[in-house]
Amino acid sequence: MPFEAMYDIPTVLTADEILDKAFKRASKVDFEGRTRIETVREINIGKLKSVSDTIASTMGKYVKAFPSIDRENPFYAELINVTIGRDKLKKSLGAMDWCRGTVARVAKVAMREIAFARHISRIDEIRRSAYGRISSLVKQVDKELTFLANARHVMKKYPAVNPDDPTIVVAGSPNVGKSQLVLRISTAKPRVAVYPFTTQEISVGTFEKKYFRYQVIDTPGLLDRELSERNPMELRGILALKHLADVVLFMFDPTESCGYPMAQQEHLLETVKKEFSSVPIVEVENKSDMTKTKSDRIKISAETGAGIQKLVDHLVVLLKSQQPL
Ligand SMILES: Nc1nc2c(ncn2[C@@H]2O[C@H](COP(=O)(O)OP(=O)(O)O)[C@@H](O)[C@H]2O)c(=O)[nH]1
Ligand SMILES: [Mg+2]
């Protein structure tokens, strides 16, 4: 699944570009009737049908390509809501549906009128006036098209995570070795992505164990500081993370070479525990190549790799026990 961009949304055209495309295509419609009026009639009906189909399929493609937020996984729903706005997205997609439906109706009425028109000049007139109305209908949703084009750009940068894969979220004070660990346990290079709630990039690592894939997520700026230091946006980012986390791995640096005394690291753990009260927390002590404490926490060295395999096995067992059978 999603190792590339999370959402694959086609380029969203402007109103003028859509009209250009539709009219250009329609201009190629040709027909050889038995009489001149029959020829003109069929060509104009064909043009209207072509214009209407192009607009309907172009806008229909957008409606289909954007996720419907009500059915979206809560993690991405939150991302969409924060970066794009749930209501605006809904409204814009609704406008597409309205426009394509109304264009189709206008075209249909005009085609019927053309079918009964007696004069070539009248046929032209009907077609031209239908073109005019269709143009103004499409132009009416130009703002929504621009909005969708921007939304597409924003969504392209979303971190590609698979909400269905069991997920480990890494927490702990800065410099304890979180990034190092994600790098160490990932079988492929972790993907770095923009997470709209934080000023820093997050990294998403993955590993496989017995044909199952697991995700490890490091979110600098979110789970490395006390609650009181976080702004509302960061708190929302944590909220979104909760939808994703099946386990929180909390990392300590007992050497305190990270610059944070153990008491402070312990205090951070308490905050994280409160926030993720429904998620099991695995406590790990890193930098075991420098110091080993007498605690009964799992001890690893993200640097040398010591204890990593045991940690991974432990996490997998824990995650497996959570999976619905
Ligand atoms: N000695 C030792 N240093 C480590 C270990 N893991 C990480 N470090 C070092 O600790 C520093 C911070 O690591 P980093 O992964 O960036 O920490 P993060 O801020 O928690 O992501 C880096 O200089 C790492 O090289 C370890 O197991 N042993
Ligand atoms: Mg880091």
CSV table of C-alpha atoms and ligand atoms in Angstrom, one decimal:
chain,number,residue,atom,x,y,z
A,1,MET,CA,0.0,0.0,0.0
A,2,PRO,CA,0.9,3.6,0.4
A,3,PHE,CA,4.7,4.0,0.1
A,4,GLU,CA,4.3,7.0,-2.2
A,5,ALA,CA,1.9,9.8,-1.7
A,6,MET,CA,-1.1,8.9,0.4
A,7,TYR,CA,-3.7,10.4,-1.9
A,8,ASP,CA,-3.4,10.2,-5.6
A,9,ILE,CA,-5.5,13.1,-6.8
A,10,PRO,CA,-5.4,14.2,-10.4
A,11,THR,CA,-4.5,17.8,-11.4
A,12,VAL,CA,-7.5,20.0,-10.8
A,13,LEU,CA,-8.2,22.4,-13.7
A,14,THR,CA,-9.5,25.9,-13.5
A,15,ALA,CA,-13.0,26.7,-14.8
A,16,ASP,CA,-11.5,28.2,-18.0
A,17,GLU,CA,-9.3,25.1,-18.6
A,18,ILE,CA,-12.3,22.8,-18.1
A,19,LEU,CA,-14.4,24.8,-20.6
A,20,ASP,CA,-11.5,25.0,-23.0
A,21,LYS,CA,-11.1,21.2,-22.9
A,22,ALA,CA,-14.8,20.6,-23.2
A,23,PHE,CA,-15.4,23.0,-26.1
A,24,LYS,CA,-12.2,21.9,-28.0
A,25,ARG,CA,-13.3,18.3,-27.8
A,26,ALA,CA,-16.8,19.1,-28.9
A,27,SER,CA,-15.5,21.1,-31.9
A,28,LYS,CA,-14.3,17.8,-33.3
A,29,VAL,CA,-17.7,16.2,-33.4
A,30,ASP,CA,-18.7,15.5,-37.0
A,31,PHE,CA,-21.6,13.9,-38.7
A,32,GLU,CA,-22.7,13.4,-42.3
A,33,GLY,CA,-26.5,13.5,-42.6
A,34,ARG,CA,-28.8,13.0,-45.6
A,35,THR,CA,-29.9,16.6,-45.5
A,36,ARG,CA,-28.2,19.8,-44.4
A,37,ILE,CA,-30.6,20.3,-41.5
A,38,GLU,CA,-30.1,16.7,-40.3
A,39,THR,CA,-26.3,17.2,-40.4
A,40,VAL,CA,-26.5,20.4,-38.5
A,41,ARG,CA,-28.9,18.9,-36.0
A,42,GLU,CA,-26.8,15.9,-35.3
A,43,ILE,CA,-23.6,17.8,-35.0
A,44,ASN,CA,-25.0,20.2,-32.5
A,45,ILE,CA,-26.6,17.5,-30.4
A,46,GLY,CA,-23.3,15.7,-30.5
A,47,LYS,CA,-21.4,18.8,-29.4
A,48,LEU,CA,-23.7,19.4,-26.5
A,49,LYS,CA,-23.4,15.8,-25.4
A,50,SER,CA,-19.7,15.9,-25.7
A,51,VAL,CA,-19.4,19.2,-23.7
A,52,SER,CA,-21.7,17.8,-21.0
A,53,ASP,CA,-19.8,14.5,-20.8
A,54,THR,CA,-16.4,16.1,-20.6
A,55,ILE,CA,-17.5,18.4,-17.8
A,56,ALA,CA,-19.3,15.6,-15.9
A,57,SER,CA,-16.4,13.2,-16.2
A,58,THR,CA,-13.8,15.8,-15.2
A,59,MET,CA,-15.6,17.0,-12.2
A,60,GLY,CA,-16.8,13.4,-11.4
A,61,LYS,CA,-13.1,12.4,-11.3
A,62,TYR,CA,-12.4,15.0,-8.7
A,63,VAL,CA,-15.3,14.0,-6.5
A,64,LYS,CA,-14.1,10.4,-6.7
A,65,ALA,CA,-10.4,11.2,-6.1
A,66,PHE,CA,-10.8,13.2,-2.9
A,67,PRO,CA,-11.5,11.1,0.1
A,68,SER,CA,-15.0,11.4,1.6
A,69,ILE,CA,-14.1,12.7,5.0
A,70,ASP,CA,-16.9,11.1,6.9
A,71,ARG,CA,-15.7,7.7,5.8
A,72,GLU,CA,-12.0,8.5,6.1
A,73,ASN,CA,-9.8,6.9,8.8
A,74,PRO,CA,-9.9,9.3,11.9
A,75,PHE,CA,-6.2,10.0,11.6
A,76,TYR,CA,-6.5,11.3,8.1
A,77,ALA,CA,-9.9,12.9,8.8
A,78,GLU,CA,-8.2,15.0,11.5
A,79,LEU,CA,-5.3,15.9,9.1
A,80,ILE,CA,-7.8,17.0,6.4
A,81,ASN,CA,-9.8,18.9,8.9
A,82,VAL,CA,-6.8,20.8,10.2
A,83,THR,CA,-5.0,21.5,6.9
A,84,ILE,CA,-7.9,21.9,4.5
A,85,GLY,CA,-11.1,22.2,6.5
A,86,ARG,CA,-13.7,19.5,6.6
A,87,ASP,CA,-16.7,21.7,5.7
A,88,LYS,CA,-14.9,23.6,3.0
A,89,LEU,CA,-13.8,20.4,1.3
A,90,LYS,CA,-17.4,19.0,1.6
A,91,LYS,CA,-18.8,22.2,0.2
A,92,SER,CA,-16.4,22.2,-2.7
A,93,LEU,CA,-17.0,18.6,-3.7
A,94,GLY,CA,-20.8,19.3,-3.3
A,95,ALA,CA,-20.4,22.2,-5.8
A,96,MET,CA,-18.8,19.8,-8.3
A,97,ASP,CA,-21.7,17.5,-8.1
A,98,TRP,CA,-24.1,20.4,-8.4
A,99,CYS,CA,-22.3,21.8,-11.4
A,100,ARG,CA,-22.0,18.6,-13.3
A,101,GLY,CA,-25.7,17.7,-12.7
A,102,THR,CA,-26.9,21.1,-13.7
A,103,VAL,CA,-24.7,21.2,-16.8
A,104,ALA,CA,-26.1,17.8,-17.8
A,105,ARG,CA,-29.6,19.0,-17.4
A,106,VAL,CA,-29.0,22.2,-19.4
A,107,ALA,CA,-27.4,20.2,-22.2
A,108,LYS,CA,-30.3,17.7,-22.2
A,109,VAL,CA,-33.0,20.3,-22.5
A,110,ALA,CA,-31.1,22.0,-25.3
A,111,MET,CA,-30.6,18.7,-27.1
A,112,ARG,CA,-34.3,18.0,-27.0
A,113,GLU,CA,-35.0,21.5,-28.3
A,114,ILE,CA,-32.6,21.0,-31.1
A,115,ALA,CA,-34.3,17.7,-32.0
A,116,PHE,CA,-37.5,19.6,-32.7
A,117,ALA,CA,-36.1,22.8,-34.2
A,118,ARG,CA,-37.1,23.5,-37.8
A,119,HIS,CA,-34.4,25.9,-38.9
A,120,ILE,CA,-30.7,25.7,-39.0
A,121,SER,CA,-30.4,29.2,-37.5
A,122,ARG,CA,-32.6,28.2,-34.6
A,123,ILE,CA,-30.4,25.1,-33.9
A,124,ASP,CA,-27.3,27.3,-33.8
A,125,GLU,CA,-29.0,29.7,-31.5
A,126,ILE,CA,-30.1,27.0,-29.0
A,127,ARG,CA,-26.6,25.5,-29.0
A,128,ARG,CA,-24.9,28.8,-28.5
A,129,SER,CA,-27.2,29.8,-25.7
A,130,ALA,CA,-26.6,26.4,-24.0
A,131,TYR,CA,-22.9,26.9,-24.3
A,132,GLY,CA,-23.3,30.3,-22.7
A,133,ARG,CA,-25.2,28.9,-19.8
A,134,ILE,CA,-22.8,26.0,-19.3
A,135,SER,CA,-19.9,28.4,-19.3
A,136,SER,CA,-21.4,30.5,-16.6
A,137,LEU,CA,-22.3,27.4,-14.5
A,138,VAL,CA,-18.7,26.2,-14.7
A,139,LYS,CA,-17.4,29.6,-13.9
A,140,GLN,CA,-19.6,29.7,-10.9
A,141,VAL,CA,-17.6,27.0,-9.3
A,142,ASP,CA,-14.2,28.4,-10.1
A,143,LYS,CA,-13.5,29.3,-6.5
A,144,GLU,CA,-14.2,25.7,-5.5
A,145,LEU,CA,-11.9,24.4,-8.2
A,146,THR,CA,-9.1,26.6,-7.0
A,147,PHE,CA,-9.8,25.4,-3.4
A,148,LEU,CA,-9.6,21.8,-4.6
A,149,ALA,CA,-6.4,22.5,-6.5
A,150,ASN,CA,-4.8,23.8,-3.4
A,151,ALA,CA,-6.1,21.0,-1.3
A,152,ARG,CA,-4.5,18.6,-3.6
A,153,HIS,CA,-1.1,20.2,-3.1
A,154,VAL,CA,-1.5,20.1,0.7
A,155,MET,CA,-2.6,16.5,0.6
A,156,LYS,CA,0.2,15.4,-1.5
A,157,LYS,CA,2.6,16.1,1.4
A,158,TYR,CA,0.7,14.1,3.9
A,159,PRO,CA,2.7,11.4,5.6
A,160,ALA,CA,1.9,8.1,4.1
A,161,VAL,CA,1.0,5.9,6.9
A,162,ASN,CA,-1.2,2.8,6.8
A,163,PRO,CA,-3.7,3.2,9.6
A,164,ASP,CA,-4.4,-0.5,9.4
A,165,ASP,CA,-0.8,-1.5,10.2
A,166,PRO,CA,0.0,-2.0,13.8
A,167,THR,CA,1.8,1.2,14.8
A,168,ILE,CA,4.4,2.1,17.4
A,169,VAL,CA,4.6,5.7,18.3
A,170,VAL,CA,8.0,6.7,19.8
A,171,ALA,CA,8.1,9.2,22.7
A,172,GLY,CA,10.8,10.5,25.0
A,173,SER,CA,12.8,13.7,25.7
A,174,PRO,CA,15.0,15.2,22.9
A,175,ASN,CA,18.3,13.4,22.1
A,176,VAL,CA,17.5,10.2,24.0
A,177,GLY,CA,17.9,8.4,20.7
A,178,LYS,CA,14.4,8.1,19.2
A,179,SER,CA,15.4,8.9,15.6
A,180,GLN,CA,18.3,6.5,15.9
A,181,LEU,CA,15.9,3.7,17.0
A,182,VAL,CA,13.5,4.3,14.2
A,183,LEU,CA,16.3,4.1,11.8
A,184,ARG,CA,17.7,1.0,13.4
A,185,ILE,CA,14.5,-1.1,13.5
A,186,SER,CA,13.2,-0.1,10.0
A,187,THR,CA,14.0,-2.5,7.2
A,188,ALA,CA,13.7,0.3,4.7
A,189,LYS,CA,14.8,3.9,5.1
A,190,PRO,CA,12.2,5.7,7.2
A,191,ARG,CA,10.1,8.1,5.1
A,192,VAL,CA,10.3,11.6,6.2
A,193,ALA,CA,7.1,13.7,5.9
A,194,VAL,CA,5.5,17.0,6.9
A,195,TYR,CA,3.1,16.6,9.7
A,196,PRO,CA,1.0,19.7,9.7
A,197,PHE,CA,0.8,20.0,13.5
A,198,THR,CA,4.4,20.4,14.1
A,199,THR,CA,7.2,22.5,12.8
A,200,GLN,CA,9.4,19.5,12.4
A,201,GLU,CA,9.3,16.6,10.1
A,202,ILE,CA,8.1,13.3,11.3
A,203,SER,CA,9.6,10.0,10.2
A,204,VAL,CA,7.8,6.8,9.5
A,205,GLY,CA,9.7,3.6,9.6
A,206,THR,CA,8.4,0.1,8.8
A,207,PHE,CA,9.5,-3.4,9.4
A,208,GLU,CA,8.1,-6.8,8.7
A,209,LYS,CA,7.9,-9.8,10.9
A,210,LYS,CA,6.4,-13.1,9.8
A,211,TYR,CA,4.6,-11.5,6.8
A,212,PHE,CA,3.1,-8.7,8.9
A,213,ARG,CA,4.1,-5.1,8.5
A,214,TYR,CA,4.5,-2.8,11.4
A,215,GLN,CA,5.0,1.0,11.5
A,216,VAL,CA,7.3,3.0,13.8
A,217,ILE,CA,6.6,6.7,14.0
A,218,ASP,CA,8.8,9.4,15.4
A,219,THR,CA,7.2,12.7,15.9
A,220,PRO,CA,9.7,15.3,17.0
A,221,GLY,CA,8.2,18.3,18.7
A,222,LEU,CA,5.1,16.4,19.9
A,223,LEU,CA,5.9,13.7,22.4
A,224,ASP,CA,9.2,15.0,23.7
A,225,ARG,CA,7.9,17.9,25.7
A,226,GLU,CA,5.6,18.6,28.6
A,227,LEU,CA,1.9,19.2,27.9
A,228,SER,CA,2.2,22.8,29.2
A,229,GLU,CA,4.7,23.6,26.5
A,230,ARG,CA,2.6,22.6,23.6
A,231,ASN,CA,0.4,24.9,21.6
A,232,PRO,CA,-3.1,24.1,20.5
A,233,MET,CA,-2.0,22.9,17.1
A,234,GLU,CA,0.5,20.5,18.6
A,235,LEU,CA,-2.2,19.2,20.9
A,236,ARG,CA,-4.4,18.4,17.9
A,237,GLY,CA,-1.4,16.7,16.4
A,238,ILE,CA,-1.2,14.5,19.4
A,239,LEU,CA,-5.0,13.8,19.2
A,240,ALA,CA,-4.6,12.6,15.7
A,241,LEU,CA,-1.7,10.4,16.7
A,242,LYS,CA,-3.9,8.7,19.2
A,243,HIS,CA,-5.9,7.3,16.4
A,244,LEU,CA,-2.8,5.7,15.0
A,245,ALA,CA,-0.9,4.5,18.0
A,246,ASP,CA,-1.3,0.9,19.1
A,247,VAL,CA,1.7,1.0,21.4
A,248,VAL,CA,3.7,3.9,22.7
A,249,LEU,CA,7.4,3.2,23.1
A,250,PHE,CA,8.8,5.6,25.7
A,251,MET,CA,12.5,6.0,25.6
A,252,PHE,CA,14.8,7.0,28.4
A,253,ASP,CA,18.4,8.1,28.3
A,254,PRO,CA,19.7,7.1,31.8
A,255,THR,CA,23.1,8.5,30.9
A,256,GLU,CA,21.4,11.9,30.8
A,257,SER,CA,23.8,12.8,28.0
A,258,CYS,CA,20.7,14.0,26.3
A,259,GLY,CA,20.7,16.9,28.6
A,260,TYR,CA,17.6,15.9,30.6
A,261,PRO,CA,17.8,14.5,34.1
A,262,MET,CA,16.0,11.3,34.7
A,263,ALA,CA,13.5,13.0,37.0
A,264,GLN,CA,12.4,15.2,34.1
A,265,GLN,CA,12.2,12.3,31.7
A,266,GLU,CA,10.1,10.4,34.3
A,267,HIS,CA,7.8,13.3,34.5
A,268,LEU,CA,7.4,13.4,30.8
A,269,LEU,CA,6.5,9.7,30.9
A,270,GLU,CA,3.7,10.5,33.3
A,271,THR,CA,2.3,13.1,30.9
A,272,VAL,CA,2.4,10.8,28.0
A,273,LYS,CA,0.8,8.1,30.1
A,274,LYS,CA,-2.1,10.4,30.9
A,275,GLU,CA,-2.5,11.3,27.2
A,276,PHE,CA,-2.3,7.8,25.9
A,277,SER,CA,-4.2,6.2,28.7
A,278,SER,CA,-5.8,3.6,26.4
A,279,VAL,CA,-2.6,2.6,24.8
A,280,PRO,CA,0.0,0.3,26.3
A,281,ILE,CA,3.3,2.0,27.0
A,282,VAL,CA,6.6,0.1,26.7
A,283,GLU,CA,9.4,1.7,28.6
A,284,VAL,CA,12.9,1.4,27.2
A,285,GLU,CA,16.3,2.6,28.4
A,286,ASN,CA,18.6,3.5,25.6
A,287,LYS,CA,22.4,4.0,25.3
A,288,SER,CA,23.1,0.8,27.2
A,289,ASP,CA,26.5,0.8,25.6
A,290,MET,CA,27.3,3.7,28.0
A,291,THR,CA,25.4,2.8,31.2
A,292,LYS,CA,23.2,0.0,32.4
A,293,THR,CA,20.9,0.7,35.3
A,294,LYS,CA,19.4,-1.8,37.6
A,295,SER,CA,15.8,-1.0,36.6
A,296,ASP,CA,13.7,-3.7,35.0
A,297,ARG,CA,13.1,-1.7,31.9
A,298,ILE,CA,14.1,-3.1,28.5
A,299,LYS,CA,17.6,-2.0,27.8
A,300,ILE,CA,18.9,-1.3,24.3
A,301,SER,CA,21.5,0.6,22.4
A,302,ALA,CA,20.2,2.2,19.3
A,303,GLU,CA,23.8,2.9,18.4
A,304,THR,CA,25.2,-0.6,18.6
A,305,GLY,CA,22.0,-2.5,18.1
A,306,ALA,CA,22.2,-4.3,21.4
A,307,GLY,CA,18.8,-5.5,22.7
A,308,ILE,CA,17.0,-4.3,19.6
A,309,GLN,CA,15.9,-7.7,18.4
A,310,LYS,CA,14.5,-8.5,21.8
A,311,LEU,CA,12.7,-5.2,21.9
A,312,VAL,CA,11.1,-5.8,18.5
A,313,ASP,CA,10.0,-9.3,19.5
A,314,HIS,CA,8.4,-7.9,22.6
A,315,LEU,CA,6.6,-5.2,20.7
A,316,VAL,CA,5.3,-7.7,18.1
A,317,VAL,CA,3.9,-10.0,20.8
A,318,LEU,CA,2.2,-7.0,22.4
A,319,LEU,CA,0.8,-5.8,19.1
A,320,LYS,CA,-0.4,-9.2,18.1
A,321,SER,CA,-2.3,-9.6,21.3
A,322,GLN,CA,-4.2,-6.5,20.5
A,323,GLN,CA,-5.1,-7.4,16.9
A,324,PRO,CA,-8.7,-8.6,16.4
A,325,LEU,CA,-8.5,-12.2,15.2
B,1,LIG,N1,26.1,6.1,23.0
B,1,LIG,C1,25.0,6.1,22.4
B,1,LIG,N2,24.5,7.2,21.8
B,1,LIG,C2,23.3,7.2,21.2
B,1,LIG,C3,22.5,6.0,21.2
B,1,LIG,N3,21.4,6.3,20.6
B,1,LIG,C4,21.5,7.5,20.1
B,1,LIG,N4,22.6,8.1,20.5
B,1,LIG,C5,23.1,9.4,20.2
B,1,LIG,O1,22.2,10.4,20.9
B,1,LIG,C6,22.1,11.5,20.1
B,1,LIG,C7,20.6,11.8,19.9
B,1,LIG,O2,20.0,10.8,19.1
B,1,LIG,P1,18.7,11.0,18.3
B,1,LIG,O3,18.3,9.7,17.7
B,1,LIG,O4,18.9,12.1,17.3
B,1,LIG,O5,17.7,11.4,19.5
B,1,LIG,P2,16.2,12.0,19.4
B,1,LIG,O6,16.3,13.4,19.5
B,1,LIG,O7,15.5,11.3,20.5
B,1,LIG,O8,15.6,11.6,18.1
B,1,LIG,C8,22.8,11.3,18.8
B,1,LIG,O9,24.1,11.9,18.9
B,1,LIG,C9,23.0,9.8,18.8
B,1,LIG,O10,24.2,9.4,18.1
B,1,LIG,C10,23.0,4.8,21.9
B,1,LIG,O11,22.4,3.8,22.0
B,1,LIG,N5,24.2,5.0,22.5
B,2,MG,MG,14.9,12.8,16.6
